[in-house]
mmCIF file of C-alpha atoms in Angstrom:
data_model
loop_
_atom_site.group_PDB
_atom_site.id
_atom_site.type_symbol
_atom_site.label_atom_id
_atom_site.label_comp_id
_atom_site.label_asym_id
_atom_site.label_seq_id
_atom_site.Cartn_x
_atom_site.Cartn_y
_atom_site.Cartn_z
ATOM 1 C CA MET A 1433 -2.927 18.579 20.365
ATOM 2 C CA ASN A 1434 0.479 16.885 20.068
ATOM 3 C CA VAL A 1435 0.622 13.382 18.627
ATOM 4 C CA LEU A 1436 3.666 11.109 18.364
ATOM 5 C CA ILE A 1437 3.615 8.902 15.258
ATOM 6 C CA LEU A 1438 5.723 5.828 15.939
ATOM 7 C CA GLY A 1439 8.243 5.314 13.137
ATOM 8 C CA PHE A 1440 10.005 7.584 10.703
ATOM 9 C CA ARG A 1441 8.521 9.479 7.797
ATOM 10 C CA ASP A 1442 8.855 7.335 4.666
ATOM 11 C CA ALA A 1443 8.345 7.631 0.926
ATOM 12 C CA ASN A 1444 4.573 7.072 1.064
ATOM 13 C CA PRO A 1445 3.122 10.606 1.297
ATOM 14 C CA PHE A 1446 -0.296 9.366 2.441
ATOM 15 C CA PHE A 1447 -0.223 11.079 5.839
ATOM 16 C CA ASP A 1448 1.625 14.161 4.547
ATOM 17 C CA GLU A 1449 -1.635 15.062 2.810
ATOM 18 C CA ILE A 1450 -3.436 15.061 6.156
ATOM 19 C CA GLU A 1451 -0.702 16.893 8.065
ATOM 20 C CA LYS A 1452 -0.787 19.824 5.628
ATOM 21 C CA GLU A 1453 -4.477 20.409 6.334
ATOM 22 C CA SER A 1454 -4.568 19.460 10.012
ATOM 23 C CA SER A 1455 -4.593 21.609 13.167
ATOM 24 C CA THR A 1456 -3.083 18.674 15.087
ATOM 25 C CA HIS A 1457 0.684 18.731 15.575
ATOM 26 C CA PHE A 1458 2.193 15.412 14.471
ATOM 27 C CA THR A 1459 5.784 14.332 15.183
ATOM 28 C CA TYR A 1460 7.517 11.176 13.948
ATOM 29 C CA GLY A 1461 9.757 9.311 16.370
ATOM 30 C CA THR A 1462 10.575 6.198 18.355
ATOM 31 C CA ILE A 1463 9.236 4.995 21.682
ATOM 32 C CA GLN A 1464 12.310 6.589 23.287
ATOM 33 C CA ASP A 1465 11.129 9.994 21.990
ATOM 34 C CA PHE A 1466 7.883 9.898 23.932
ATOM 35 C CA ASN A 1467 7.424 12.425 26.731
ATOM 36 C CA THR A 1468 4.568 14.007 28.652
ATOM 37 C CA ASN A 1469 4.192 16.757 26.040
ATOM 38 C CA TYR A 1470 2.437 14.252 23.793
ATOM 39 C CA ASP A 1471 -1.324 13.855 24.157
ATOM 40 C CA ALA A 1472 -1.664 10.686 22.082
ATOM 41 C CA ILE A 1473 0.237 8.057 20.095
ATOM 42 C CA LEU A 1474 -0.519 7.088 16.486
ATOM 43 C CA ILE A 1475 0.598 3.773 14.997
ATOM 44 C CA HIS A 1476 0.313 3.121 11.268
ATOM 45 C CA TRP A 1477 1.916 -0.105 10.000
ATOM 46 C CA PRO A 1478 3.134 -2.054 13.083
ATOM 47 C CA GLU A 1479 6.390 -3.078 11.364
ATOM 48 C CA LYS A 1480 7.157 0.594 10.712
ATOM 49 C CA ILE A 1481 7.817 1.003 14.445
ATOM 50 C CA PHE A 1482 11.028 -0.984 13.946
ATOM 51 C CA ASN A 1483 11.904 0.572 10.594
ATOM 52 C CA TRP A 1484 10.276 -2.318 8.681
ATOM 53 C CA LYS A 1485 12.689 -4.858 10.208
ATOM 54 C CA GLU A 1486 11.758 -7.880 12.288
ATOM 55 C CA PRO A 1487 11.811 -7.007 15.998
ATOM 56 C CA SER A 1488 13.771 -9.204 18.383
ATOM 57 C CA ILE A 1489 12.274 -10.745 21.524
ATOM 58 C CA ARG A 1490 14.017 -8.001 23.490
ATOM 59 C CA ASP A 1491 12.501 -5.338 21.202
ATOM 60 C CA LEU A 1492 9.049 -6.805 21.771
ATOM 61 C CA ASP A 1493 9.545 -6.874 25.548
ATOM 62 C CA THR A 1494 10.597 -3.210 25.511
ATOM 63 C CA PHE A 1495 7.625 -2.300 23.340
ATOM 64 C CA THR A 1496 5.243 -4.200 25.643
ATOM 65 C CA THR A 1497 6.546 -2.248 28.653
ATOM 66 C CA PHE A 1498 6.110 1.005 26.705
ATOM 67 C CA LEU A 1499 2.504 0.192 25.845
ATOM 68 C CA LYS A 1500 1.620 -0.879 29.388
ATOM 69 C CA THR A 1501 3.095 2.328 30.794
ATOM 70 C CA ARG A 1502 1.159 4.513 28.357
ATOM 71 C CA LYS A 1503 -2.051 2.689 29.302
ATOM 72 C CA GLN A 1504 -1.369 3.352 32.991
ATOM 73 C CA GLU A 1505 -0.880 7.038 32.140
ATOM 74 C CA ASN A 1506 -4.180 7.094 30.176
ATOM 75 C CA CYS A 1507 -2.365 8.186 27.023
ATOM 76 C CA PRO A 1508 -4.639 7.255 24.069
ATOM 77 C CA ILE A 1509 -3.164 4.924 21.469
ATOM 78 C CA VAL A 1510 -4.649 5.134 17.965
ATOM 79 C CA HIS A 1511 -3.993 2.515 15.293
ATOM 80 C CA CYS A 1512 -4.600 3.314 11.615
ATOM 81 C CA PHE A 1513 -5.548 -0.064 10.184
ATOM 82 C CA HIS A 1514 -3.633 -0.414 6.915
ATOM 83 C CA ASN A 1515 -2.969 -4.174 6.881
ATOM 84 C CA GLU A 1516 -4.123 -7.361 8.547
ATOM 85 C CA ARG A 1517 -0.682 -8.842 8.026
ATOM 86 C CA ARG A 1518 2.744 -7.861 6.752
ATOM 87 C CA HIS A 1519 2.966 -7.718 2.944
ATOM 88 C CA TYR A 1520 6.081 -9.869 2.758
ATOM 89 C CA GLY A 1521 5.007 -12.637 5.106
ATOM 90 C CA MET A 1522 4.666 -13.079 8.847
ATOM 91 C CA THR A 1523 6.996 -14.569 11.440
ATOM 92 C CA SER A 1524 6.184 -15.350 15.065
ATOM 93 C CA ASN A 1525 7.765 -12.041 16.099
ATOM 94 C CA PHE A 1526 5.761 -10.053 13.556
ATOM 95 C CA GLU A 1527 2.626 -11.906 14.701
ATOM 96 C CA THR A 1528 3.386 -10.843 18.277
ATOM 97 C CA LEU A 1529 4.006 -7.251 17.181
ATOM 98 C CA TYR A 1530 0.648 -7.003 15.397
ATOM 99 C CA LYS A 1531 -1.116 -8.609 18.359
ATOM 100 C CA LEU A 1532 0.461 -6.095 20.764
ATOM 101 C CA VAL A 1533 -0.696 -3.131 18.680
ATOM 102 C CA TRP A 1534 -4.225 -4.488 18.380
ATOM 103 C CA THR A 1535 -4.398 -5.374 22.090
ATOM 104 C CA TYR A 1536 -3.213 -2.027 23.459
ATOM 105 C CA ALA A 1537 -4.744 0.356 20.899
ATOM 106 C CA ASP A 1538 -7.751 2.304 22.182
ATOM 107 C CA VAL A 1539 -8.969 3.369 18.748
ATOM 108 C CA PHE A 1540 -8.918 1.614 15.375
ATOM 109 C CA ILE A 1541 -9.173 3.855 12.308
ATOM 110 C CA HIS A 1542 -10.403 2.002 9.226
ATOM 111 C CA PHE A 1543 -10.491 3.038 5.556
ATOM 112 C CA GLY A 1544 -13.768 1.220 4.978
ATOM 113 C CA SER A 1545 -16.677 -0.620 6.572
ATOM 114 C CA TYR A 1546 -15.330 -4.102 5.786
ATOM 115 C CA SER A 1547 -12.478 -4.018 8.311
ATOM 116 C CA LYS A 1548 -14.533 -1.952 10.782
ATOM 117 C CA MET A 1549 -17.284 -4.563 10.941
ATOM 118 C CA LYS A 1550 -14.812 -7.448 11.081
ATOM 119 C CA TYR A 1551 -12.658 -6.058 13.880
ATOM 120 C CA GLU A 1552 -15.543 -4.618 15.893
ATOM 121 C CA LYS A 1553 -16.533 -8.240 16.473
ATOM 122 C CA MET A 1554 -12.980 -9.203 17.447
ATOM 123 C CA TYR A 1555 -12.310 -6.124 19.597
ATOM 124 C CA PRO A 1556 -15.701 -4.796 20.741
ATOM 125 C CA GLU A 1557 -14.145 -2.865 23.628
ATOM 126 C CA LYS A 1558 -12.235 -0.604 21.205
ATOM 127 C CA VAL A 1559 -13.473 2.513 19.451
ATOM 128 C CA HIS A 1560 -13.789 1.837 15.703
ATOM 129 C CA GLU A 1561 -14.180 4.666 13.213
ATOM 130 C CA VAL A 1562 -14.010 4.961 9.433
ATOM 131 C CA ILE A 1563 -11.927 7.867 8.124
ATOM 132 C CA PRO A 1564 -11.319 7.880 4.351
ATOM 133 C CA HIS A 1565 -7.883 7.556 2.816
ATOM 134 C CA PRO A 1566 -7.002 10.963 1.292
ATOM 135 C CA LEU A 1567 -6.355 11.777 -2.329
ATOM 136 C CA TYR A 1568 -2.756 12.701 -3.176
ATOM 137 C CA LEU A 1569 -3.505 16.288 -4.182
ATOM 138 C CA ASN A 1570 -0.235 17.791 -2.894
ATOM 139 C CA SER A 1571 2.234 14.948 -3.369
ATOM 140 C CA PHE A 1572 2.323 14.314 -7.120
ATOM 141 C CA SER A 1573 2.675 16.576 -10.150
ATOM 142 C CA LYS A 1574 -0.510 16.375 -12.223
ATOM 143 C CA ILE A 1575 0.889 16.488 -15.724
ATOM 144 C CA SER A 1576 -0.909 15.697 -18.966
ATOM 145 C CA LYS A 1577 -1.032 12.277 -20.610
ATOM 146 C CA THR A 1578 1.022 13.647 -23.529
ATOM 147 C CA ILE A 1579 3.800 14.898 -21.236
ATOM 148 C CA GLY A 1580 3.825 11.688 -19.217
ATOM 149 C CA ARG A 1581 4.179 9.577 -22.355
ATOM 150 C CA LYS A 1582 6.875 11.847 -23.724
ATOM 151 C CA HIS A 1583 8.941 11.377 -20.544
ATOM 152 C CA LEU A 1584 8.504 7.609 -20.713
ATOM 153 C CA GLU A 1585 8.881 7.352 -24.510
ATOM 154 C CA ILE A 1586 5.442 5.802 -24.983
ATOM 155 C CA SER A 1587 3.470 6.175 -28.208
ATOM 156 C CA GLU A 1588 0.298 8.255 -28.181
ATOM 157 C CA LYS A 1589 -1.621 5.386 -29.796
ATOM 158 C CA SER A 1590 -0.782 2.891 -27.019
ATOM 159 C CA LYS A 1591 -3.497 1.609 -24.705
ATOM 160 C CA VAL A 1592 -1.572 1.890 -21.435
ATOM 161 C CA ILE A 1593 -2.452 -0.104 -18.336
ATOM 162 C CA TYR A 1594 -0.356 1.018 -15.385
ATOM 163 C CA ILE A 1595 0.283 -1.640 -12.722
ATOM 164 C CA ALA A 1596 0.209 0.589 -9.656
ATOM 165 C CA GLY A 1597 2.559 -0.365 -6.849
ATOM 166 C CA LYS A 1598 5.165 -3.084 -6.635
ATOM 167 C CA LEU A 1599 4.240 -6.643 -7.478
ATOM 168 C CA ARG A 1600 5.016 -8.059 -4.044
ATOM 169 C CA LYS A 1601 4.198 -11.708 -4.616
ATOM 170 C CA LYS A 1602 4.765 -14.274 -7.335
ATOM 171 C CA ALA A 1603 1.007 -14.979 -7.373
ATOM 172 C CA GLU A 1604 0.276 -11.314 -8.142
ATOM 173 C CA ARG A 1605 2.861 -11.239 -10.916
ATOM 174 C CA ASP A 1606 1.688 -14.454 -12.545
ATOM 175 C CA PHE A 1607 -2.006 -13.475 -12.341
ATOM 176 C CA ILE A 1608 -1.402 -10.088 -13.945
ATOM 177 C CA LEU A 1609 0.894 -11.400 -16.697
ATOM 178 C CA LYS A 1610 -1.508 -14.222 -17.578
ATOM 179 C CA ALA A 1611 -4.343 -11.724 -17.834
ATOM 180 C CA PHE A 1612 -2.232 -9.542 -20.082
ATOM 181 C CA ASP A 1613 -1.457 -12.485 -22.370
ATOM 182 C CA LYS A 1614 -5.206 -13.095 -22.720
ATOM 183 C CA LEU A 1615 -6.033 -9.427 -23.308
ATOM 184 C CA ASP A 1616 -6.803 -9.148 -27.016
ATOM 185 C CA VAL A 1617 -6.453 -5.387 -27.481
ATOM 186 C CA GLU A 1618 -4.502 -3.723 -30.255
ATOM 187 C CA ASP A 1619 -1.595 -1.492 -29.152
ATOM 188 C CA LYS A 1620 -1.863 -2.654 -25.532
ATOM 189 C CA LEU A 1621 0.999 -1.781 -23.202
ATOM 190 C CA PHE A 1622 1.537 -2.916 -19.636
ATOM 191 C CA LEU A 1623 3.510 -0.318 -17.680
ATOM 192 C CA GLY A 1624 4.987 -1.027 -14.254
ATOM 193 C CA HIS A 1625 7.976 -0.912 -11.986
ATOM 194 C CA ILE A 1626 10.761 -3.431 -11.342
ATOM 195 C CA LEU A 1627 9.326 -6.864 -12.139
ATOM 196 C CA LEU A 1628 9.505 -9.447 -9.371
ATOM 197 C CA LYS A 1629 12.012 -12.128 -10.399
ATOM 198 C CA ASN A 1630 12.151 -15.830 -9.532
ATOM 199 C CA ASN A 1631 14.870 -16.011 -6.885
ATOM 200 C CA PHE A 1632 17.023 -18.881 -5.656
ATOM 201 C CA PRO A 1633 14.984 -20.766 -3.012
ATOM 202 C CA ILE A 1634 17.708 -20.457 -0.325
ATOM 203 C CA ASP A 1635 18.519 -17.051 1.213
ATOM 204 C CA LEU A 1636 22.302 -16.754 1.084
ATOM 205 C CA SER A 1637 22.622 -13.150 2.255
ATOM 206 C CA ALA A 1638 23.789 -14.027 5.781
ATOM 207 C CA ARG A 1639 25.491 -17.338 4.969
ATOM 208 C CA ILE A 1640 28.993 -16.462 3.804
ATOM 209 C CA GLY A 1641 30.348 -20.004 3.522
ATOM 210 C CA LEU A 1642 27.260 -21.346 1.804
ATOM 211 C CA ARG A 1643 27.178 -18.314 -0.497
ATOM 212 C CA LYS A 1644 30.641 -19.096 -1.863
ATOM 213 C CA LEU A 1645 29.664 -22.720 -2.436
ATOM 214 C CA LEU A 1646 26.264 -22.148 -4.026
ATOM 215 C CA SER A 1647 26.807 -18.853 -5.833
ATOM 216 C CA PRO A 1648 27.480 -20.482 -9.258
ATOM 217 C CA ILE A 1649 24.435 -22.732 -8.840
ATOM 218 C CA LYS A 1650 22.331 -19.714 -7.828
ATOM 219 C CA LYS A 1651 23.275 -17.849 -11.024
ATOM 220 C CA VAL A 1652 22.387 -20.804 -13.254
ATOM 221 C CA TYR A 1653 19.117 -21.396 -11.377
ATOM 222 C CA GLU A 1654 17.967 -17.778 -11.643
ATOM 223 C CA TYR A 1655 18.991 -17.547 -15.308
ATOM 224 C CA CYS A 1656 16.865 -20.584 -16.168
ATOM 225 C CA ALA A 1657 13.992 -19.753 -13.812
ATOM 226 C CA ASN A 1658 13.596 -16.288 -15.322
ATOM 227 C CA PHE A 1659 13.877 -17.294 -18.993
ATOM 228 C CA ASP A 1660 10.172 -16.730 -19.721
ATOM 229 C CA LEU A 1661 10.180 -13.446 -17.825
ATOM 230 C CA ARG A 1662 13.084 -12.161 -19.890
ATOM 231 C CA LYS A 1663 11.163 -13.021 -23.040
ATOM 232 C CA LYS A 1664 8.170 -11.053 -21.764
ATOM 233 C CA LEU A 1665 10.324 -8.068 -20.856
ATOM 234 C CA ALA A 1666 11.755 -8.114 -24.376
ATOM 235 C CA SER A 1667 8.246 -7.733 -25.762
ATOM 236 C CA GLU A 1668 7.242 -4.329 -27.091
ATOM 237 C CA ASP A 1669 3.926 -4.422 -25.231
ATOM 238 C CA ILE A 1670 5.403 -4.675 -21.725
ATOM 239 C CA LYS A 1671 7.464 -1.905 -20.152
ATOM 240 C CA PHE A 1672 8.804 -2.415 -16.637
ATOM 241 C CA LEU A 1673 10.925 0.500 -15.455
ATOM 242 C CA GLU A 1674 14.170 -0.378 -13.701
ATOM 243 C CA THR A 1675 14.691 3.178 -12.417
ATOM 244 C CA PRO A 1676 14.204 4.034 -8.704
ATOM 245 C CA VAL A 1677 10.571 4.686 -7.837
ATOM 246 C CA ASN A 1678 9.861 8.238 -6.694
ATOM 247 C CA THR A 1679 6.985 10.721 -6.933
ATOM 248 C CA LYS A 1680 8.209 12.083 -10.284
ATOM 249 C CA VAL A 1681 8.389 8.633 -11.884
ATOM 250 C CA ILE A 1682 4.989 7.670 -10.455
ATOM 251 C CA SER A 1683 3.460 10.944 -11.721
ATOM 252 C CA ASN A 1684 4.729 10.181 -15.218
ATOM 253 C CA CYS A 1685 3.354 6.636 -15.099
ATOM 254 C CA VAL A 1686 -0.118 7.543 -13.846
ATOM 255 C CA ALA A 1687 -0.385 10.501 -16.221
ATOM 256 C CA ALA A 1688 0.664 8.328 -19.192
ATOM 257 C CA SER A 1689 -1.890 5.619 -18.428
ATOM 258 C CA ASP A 1690 -5.392 4.973 -19.698
ATOM 259 C CA VAL A 1691 -6.178 2.579 -16.854
ATOM 260 C CA VAL A 1692 -4.679 2.213 -13.367
ATOM 261 C CA LEU A 1693 -4.702 -1.455 -12.347
ATOM 262 C CA ILE A 1694 -4.448 -2.478 -8.677
ATOM 263 C CA PRO A 1695 -2.643 -5.852 -8.750
ATOM 264 C CA ARG A 1696 -3.555 -7.101 -5.259
ATOM 265 C CA LEU A 1697 -5.061 -10.534 -4.660
ATOM 266 C CA ASP A 1698 -5.433 -10.689 -0.875
ATOM 267 C CA SER A 1699 -4.925 -7.185 0.544
ATOM 268 C CA LEU A 1700 -7.222 -5.100 2.716
ATOM 269 C CA ASN A 1701 -6.467 -1.645 1.276
ATOM 270 C CA SER A 1702 -4.497 -0.004 -1.507
ATOM 271 C CA GLY A 1703 -3.339 3.606 -1.633
ATOM 272 C CA SER A 1704 -2.923 3.224 -5.388
ATOM 273 C CA ILE A 1705 -6.701 3.426 -5.807
ATOM 274 C CA TYR A 1706 -6.587 7.004 -4.513
ATOM 275 C CA LEU A 1707 -3.589 7.759 -6.700
ATOM 276 C CA GLY A 1708 -5.695 6.823 -9.719
ATOM 277 C CA PHE A 1709 -8.573 8.961 -8.447
ATOM 278 C CA THR A 1710 -6.196 11.908 -7.959
ATOM 279 C CA PHE A 1711 -5.277 11.845 -11.650
ATOM 280 C CA ASN A 1712 -8.898 11.182 -12.662
ATOM 281 C CA LYS A 1713 -7.947 7.863 -14.225
ATOM 282 C CA ILE A 1714 -10.060 4.768 -14.826
ATOM 283 C CA VAL A 1715 -9.261 2.512 -11.842
ATOM 284 C CA VAL A 1716 -9.591 -1.277 -11.922
ATOM 285 C CA GLY A 1717 -9.118 -3.092 -8.627
ATOM 286 C CA PRO A 1718 -9.946 -6.315 -6.782
ATOM 287 C CA ALA A 1719 -13.364 -6.679 -5.175
ATOM 288 C CA ILE A 1720 -11.941 -7.621 -1.771
ATOM 289 C CA GLY A 1721 -11.471 -6.017 1.643
ATOM 290 C CA ASN A 1722 -12.177 -2.297 1.945
ATOM 291 C CA MET A 1723 -11.243 -1.888 -1.722
ATOM 292 C CA LYS A 1724 -14.511 -3.472 -2.871
ATOM 293 C CA GLU A 1725 -16.576 -0.843 -1.052
ATOM 294 C CA ILE A 1726 -14.470 2.082 -2.308
ATOM 295 C CA LEU A 1727 -14.525 0.898 -5.928
ATOM 296 C CA GLU A 1728 -18.284 0.344 -5.864
ATOM 297 C CA LYS A 1729 -19.091 3.674 -4.186
ATOM 298 C CA THR A 1730 -17.067 5.670 -6.707
ATOM 299 C CA GLY A 1731 -18.220 3.800 -9.800
ATOM 300 C CA ALA A 1732 -14.739 2.456 -10.515
ATOM 301 C CA TYR A 1733 -14.173 -1.022 -11.962
ATOM 302 C CA SER A 1734 -13.610 -4.179 -9.927
ATOM 303 C CA PHE A 1735 -12.757 -7.808 -10.616
ATOM 304 C CA ASN A 1736 -12.783 -11.142 -8.824
ATOM 305 C CA PRO A 1737 -9.111 -11.915 -8.042
ATOM 306 C CA GLU A 1738 -9.810 -15.615 -8.532
ATOM 307 C CA ASN A 1739 -11.035 -15.177 -12.103
ATOM 308 C CA ILE A 1740 -8.512 -14.162 -14.768
ATOM 309 C CA ASN A 1741 -11.123 -14.036 -17.527
ATOM 310 C CA LEU A 1742 -13.197 -11.573 -15.520
ATOM 311 C CA LEU A 1743 -10.162 -9.300 -15.138
ATOM 312 C CA VAL A 1744 -9.499 -9.502 -18.882
ATOM 313 C CA ASN A 1745 -13.086 -8.536 -19.709
ATOM 314 C CA THR A 1746 -13.017 -5.729 -17.132
ATOM 315 C CA LEU A 1747 -9.810 -4.294 -18.616
ATOM 316 C CA LYS A 1748 -11.327 -4.414 -22.114
ATOM 317 C CA GLU A 1749 -14.368 -2.514 -20.895
ATOM 318 C CA ALA A 1750 -12.298 0.020 -18.957
ATOM 319 C CA LEU A 1751 -10.077 0.774 -21.950
ATOM 320 C CA ASN A 1752 -13.163 1.824 -23.900
ATOM 321 C CA VAL A 1753 -14.092 4.542 -21.389
ATOM 322 C CA ASN A 1754 -12.771 7.995 -22.232
ATOM 323 C CA GLU A 1755 -13.020 9.545 -18.785
ATOM 324 C CA PRO A 1756 -14.381 8.479 -15.387
ATOM 325 C CA LYS A 1757 -17.215 10.325 -13.692
ATOM 326 C CA TYR A 1758 -16.233 10.191 -10.036
ATOM 327 C CA GLY A 1759 -17.536 13.676 -9.257
ATOM 328 C CA VAL A 1760 -18.896 14.213 -5.746
ATOM 329 C CA ASN A 1761 -17.999 10.627 -4.815
ATOM 330 C CA LEU A 1762 -14.446 11.824 -4.105
ATOM 331 C CA ALA A 1763 -15.396 14.796 -1.917
ATOM 332 C CA ALA A 1764 -14.906 12.914 1.364
ATOM 333 C CA MET A 1765 -11.374 11.985 0.231
ATOM 334 C CA TYR A 1766 -10.140 15.551 -0.178
ATOM 335 C CA PRO A 1767 -7.266 16.033 2.303
ATOM 336 C CA LYS A 1768 -8.920 18.990 4.059
ATOM 337 C CA ASN A 1769 -12.046 16.902 4.721
ATOM 338 C CA VAL A 1770 -10.026 13.887 5.866
ATOM 339 C CA ALA A 1771 -7.846 16.078 8.129
ATOM 340 C CA LYS A 1772 -10.975 17.511 9.740
ATOM 341 C CA LYS A 1773 -12.045 13.971 10.682
ATOM 342 C CA TRP A 1774 -8.645 13.264 12.253
ATOM 343 C CA ASP A 1775 -8.722 16.560 14.167
ATOM 344 C CA GLU A 1776 -12.176 15.770 15.522
ATOM 345 C CA LEU A 1777 -10.985 12.333 16.599
ATOM 346 C CA PHE A 1778 -8.012 13.646 18.586
ATOM 347 C CA ALA A 1779 -10.030 16.511 20.055
ATOM 348 C CA ASN A 1780 -12.572 14.006 21.388
ATOM 349 C CA LEU A 1781 -9.769 11.868 22.867
ATOM 350 C CA LYS A 1782 -8.420 14.850 24.768
ATOM 351 C CA GLN A 1783 -11.738 15.547 26.501
#
């Protein structure tokens, strides 16, 4: 079975875990790479098709023609349902792109029952299946907590909460930092990656004339707007790494942590949950979307993303647990078991 995955392989090794255990032959490429040797098409994040950039009207027209042609040829189109919307905001063109993928896909693969039940009602003519997100057993080095802290120069006595993934939105950043301020725990340390700054409200990147005029104002604005953030970053109990994020850095951070915190407030899924499971860490995540189901089934910790005090209390409780007891609850997430589900799916499509 030959499957074309639309888009290029990126830094997220989520599907690499499946490929290594799968009997299906997957190839990454563009719509121009499609030929009759492929038995099916797989689409992950819709925006990945255009290398994460906004498609033009012409791009969308070309993509529409591609999808219509594949439908006429009875080539199955499978969509792995990661997001309901783009993380960094939607435009009319991104809205159209998502709608095209959802309209022409024959199969929706969900990571949990929440999105399956929701989109079965919206698209009852599609096939909807739940296939678990895999653990990252092959993608990250599982080092000890001591080694991870040594690499990051973190004290052994610190109570480390690792903010997994980038803080994509100001609301996420402010919610997490407010919770941390309220967290009354001795030797606490928040560990994360590049902290989202308060930027100048006008995008000057493509406005050369305006950039020259407003550049001095932009510098003053951002200096003042980020004053409180700089004070927080100067604190000994917050450590945001400015180094590039790669698997080695992430391995060090997860290994060094006591708790892995998922900082999402309105997302459907988070691969960081499975990263925490991979390292057998205490995971704390929001009780929303598919995440709520996964956290409850595994016995991990969850919080209401509208209640800061609840998050604070949950973190306190989680920091007092020595080791999670996920056990057999993770069996379905082992890459070989997940790959088997994908292989069965594509085999059934070929019949």
